[in-house]
GROMACS .gro file of C-alpha atoms in nm:
model
   97
    1MET     CA    1   1.091  -6.087  -1.940
    2LYS     CA    2   0.888  -6.229  -2.226
    3ASN     CA    3   1.173  -6.172  -2.464
    4THR     CA    4   1.404  -6.354  -2.233
    5ILE     CA    5   1.189  -6.671  -2.198
    6TYR     CA    6   1.157  -6.680  -2.587
    7THR     CA    7   1.533  -6.651  -2.606
    8TYR     CA    8   1.561  -6.945  -2.342
    9TYR     CA    9   1.312  -7.161  -2.523
   10LEU     CA   10   1.500  -7.094  -2.871
   11VAL     CA   11   1.839  -7.194  -2.731
   12ILE     CA   12   1.694  -7.517  -2.580
   13ILE     CA   13   1.514  -7.605  -2.892
   14SER     CA   14   1.826  -7.530  -3.100
   15ILE     CA   15   2.044  -7.745  -2.866
   16PHE     CA   16   1.797  -8.043  -2.894
   17PHE     CA   17   1.785  -8.022  -3.275
   18GLY     CA   18   2.176  -7.979  -3.265
   19VAL     CA   19   2.224  -8.298  -3.067
   20SER     CA   20   1.977  -8.509  -3.232
   21ALA     CA   21   2.092  -8.427  -3.572
   22CYS     CA   22   2.454  -8.562  -3.460
   23ASN     CA   23   2.549  -8.899  -3.642
   24SER     CA   24   2.652  -9.096  -3.354
   25THR     CA   25   2.757  -9.411  -3.563
   26ASP     CA   26   3.133  -9.485  -3.585
   27PRO     CA   27   3.293  -9.445  -3.917
   28LYS     CA   28   3.345  -9.777  -4.065
   29ILE     CA   29   3.728  -9.883  -4.058
   30GLU     CA   30   3.836 -10.041  -4.380
   31GLU     CA   31   3.960 -10.375  -4.309
   32VAL     CA   32   4.329 -10.437  -4.396
   33PRO     CA   33   4.371 -10.762  -4.601
   34LYS     CA   34   4.588 -11.043  -4.442
   35LEU     CA   35   4.904 -11.113  -4.668
   36THR     CA   36   5.074 -11.448  -4.617
   37LEU     CA   37   5.409 -11.533  -4.763
   38THR     CA   38   5.475 -11.924  -4.809
   39LEU     CA   39   5.844 -12.036  -4.896
   40GLU     CA   40   5.779 -12.306  -5.166
   41GLU     CA   41   6.138 -12.384  -5.274
   42VAL     CA   42   6.489 -12.264  -5.212
   43THR     CA   43   6.809 -12.307  -5.322
   44CYS     CA   44   7.143 -12.139  -5.201
   45THR     CA   45   7.094 -11.859  -5.439
   46GLU     CA   46   6.709 -11.866  -5.529
   47ALA     CA   47   6.390 -11.876  -5.360
   48TRP     CA   48   6.025 -11.920  -5.488
   49ILE     CA   49   5.781 -11.754  -5.257
   50THR     CA   50   5.397 -11.759  -5.291
   51LEU     CA   51   5.219 -11.426  -5.176
   52SER     CA   52   4.856 -11.481  -5.100
   53ILE     CA   53   4.583 -11.236  -4.987
   54ASP     CA   54   4.263 -11.337  -4.809
   55SER     CA   55   4.016 -11.072  -4.889
   56PHE     CA   56   4.125 -11.012  -5.249
   57ALA     CA   57   4.027 -10.746  -5.445
   58VAL     CA   58   4.137 -10.689  -5.825
   59ASN     CA   59   4.420 -10.448  -5.863
   60THR     CA   60   4.552 -10.460  -5.494
   61GLU     CA   61   4.901 -10.305  -5.464
   62VAL     CA   62   5.143 -10.494  -5.265
   63VAL     CA   63   5.499 -10.383  -5.194
   64LEU     CA   64   5.724 -10.690  -5.088
   65GLU     CA   65   6.052 -10.571  -4.886
   66LYS     CA   66   6.365 -10.796  -4.833
   67ALA     CA   67   6.606 -10.676  -4.560
   68ASP     CA   68   6.414 -10.343  -4.517
   69THR     CA   69   6.464 -10.248  -4.885
   70VAL     CA   70   6.194 -10.268  -5.147
   71PHE     CA   71   6.224 -10.568  -5.342
   72ALA     CA   72   5.930 -10.566  -5.550
   73GLU     CA   73   5.592 -10.401  -5.615
   74TYR     CA   74   5.308 -10.587  -5.738
   75THR     CA   75   4.939 -10.513  -5.880
   76LEU     CA   76   4.771 -10.828  -5.797
   77THR     CA   77   4.518 -10.960  -6.039
   78GLU     CA   78   4.466 -11.292  -5.865
   79PRO     CA   79   4.461 -11.407  -5.499
   80SER     CA   80   4.801 -11.540  -5.500
   81VAL     CA   81   5.129 -11.499  -5.704
   82VAL     CA   82   5.454 -11.683  -5.717
   83ILE     CA   83   5.766 -11.446  -5.658
   84TYR     CA   84   6.107 -11.554  -5.775
   85ASP     CA   85   6.416 -11.419  -5.609
   86SER     CA   86   6.739 -11.489  -5.761
   87LEU     CA   87   6.946 -11.233  -5.569
   88LEU     CA   88   7.035 -11.452  -5.273
   89LEU     CA   89   7.375 -11.504  -5.133
   90PRO     CA   90   7.492 -11.837  -5.013
   91ASN     CA   91   7.483 -11.886  -4.625
   92GLN     CA   92   7.260 -11.577  -4.562
   93SER     CA   93   6.927 -11.542  -4.408
   94TYR     CA   94   6.670 -11.316  -4.551
   95VAL     CA   95   6.337 -11.157  -4.404
   96TYR     CA   96   6.063 -11.055  -4.625
   97LYS     CA   97   5.771 -10.839  -4.526
   0.00000   0.00000   0.00000
């Protein structure tokens, strides 16, 4: 009987220390920077687009897509960059993302 009581106390103490040792803080979620594309100038076959990033970190990698195809890949060294696209067709609409 005495052995059962010691086992019972040992289990209770183990559970208490196990629960109190848990890290109950949520893991930090890394914030995704906000990218902005601004059309600066456009002709029927060319476009100048400024890509800006709000929380800039050196060597941020950005992939720009046009019509669901990779158009360009950049490693940013500044918070904004001007992109030149000379592969446009007249009377067409394009979506960059």
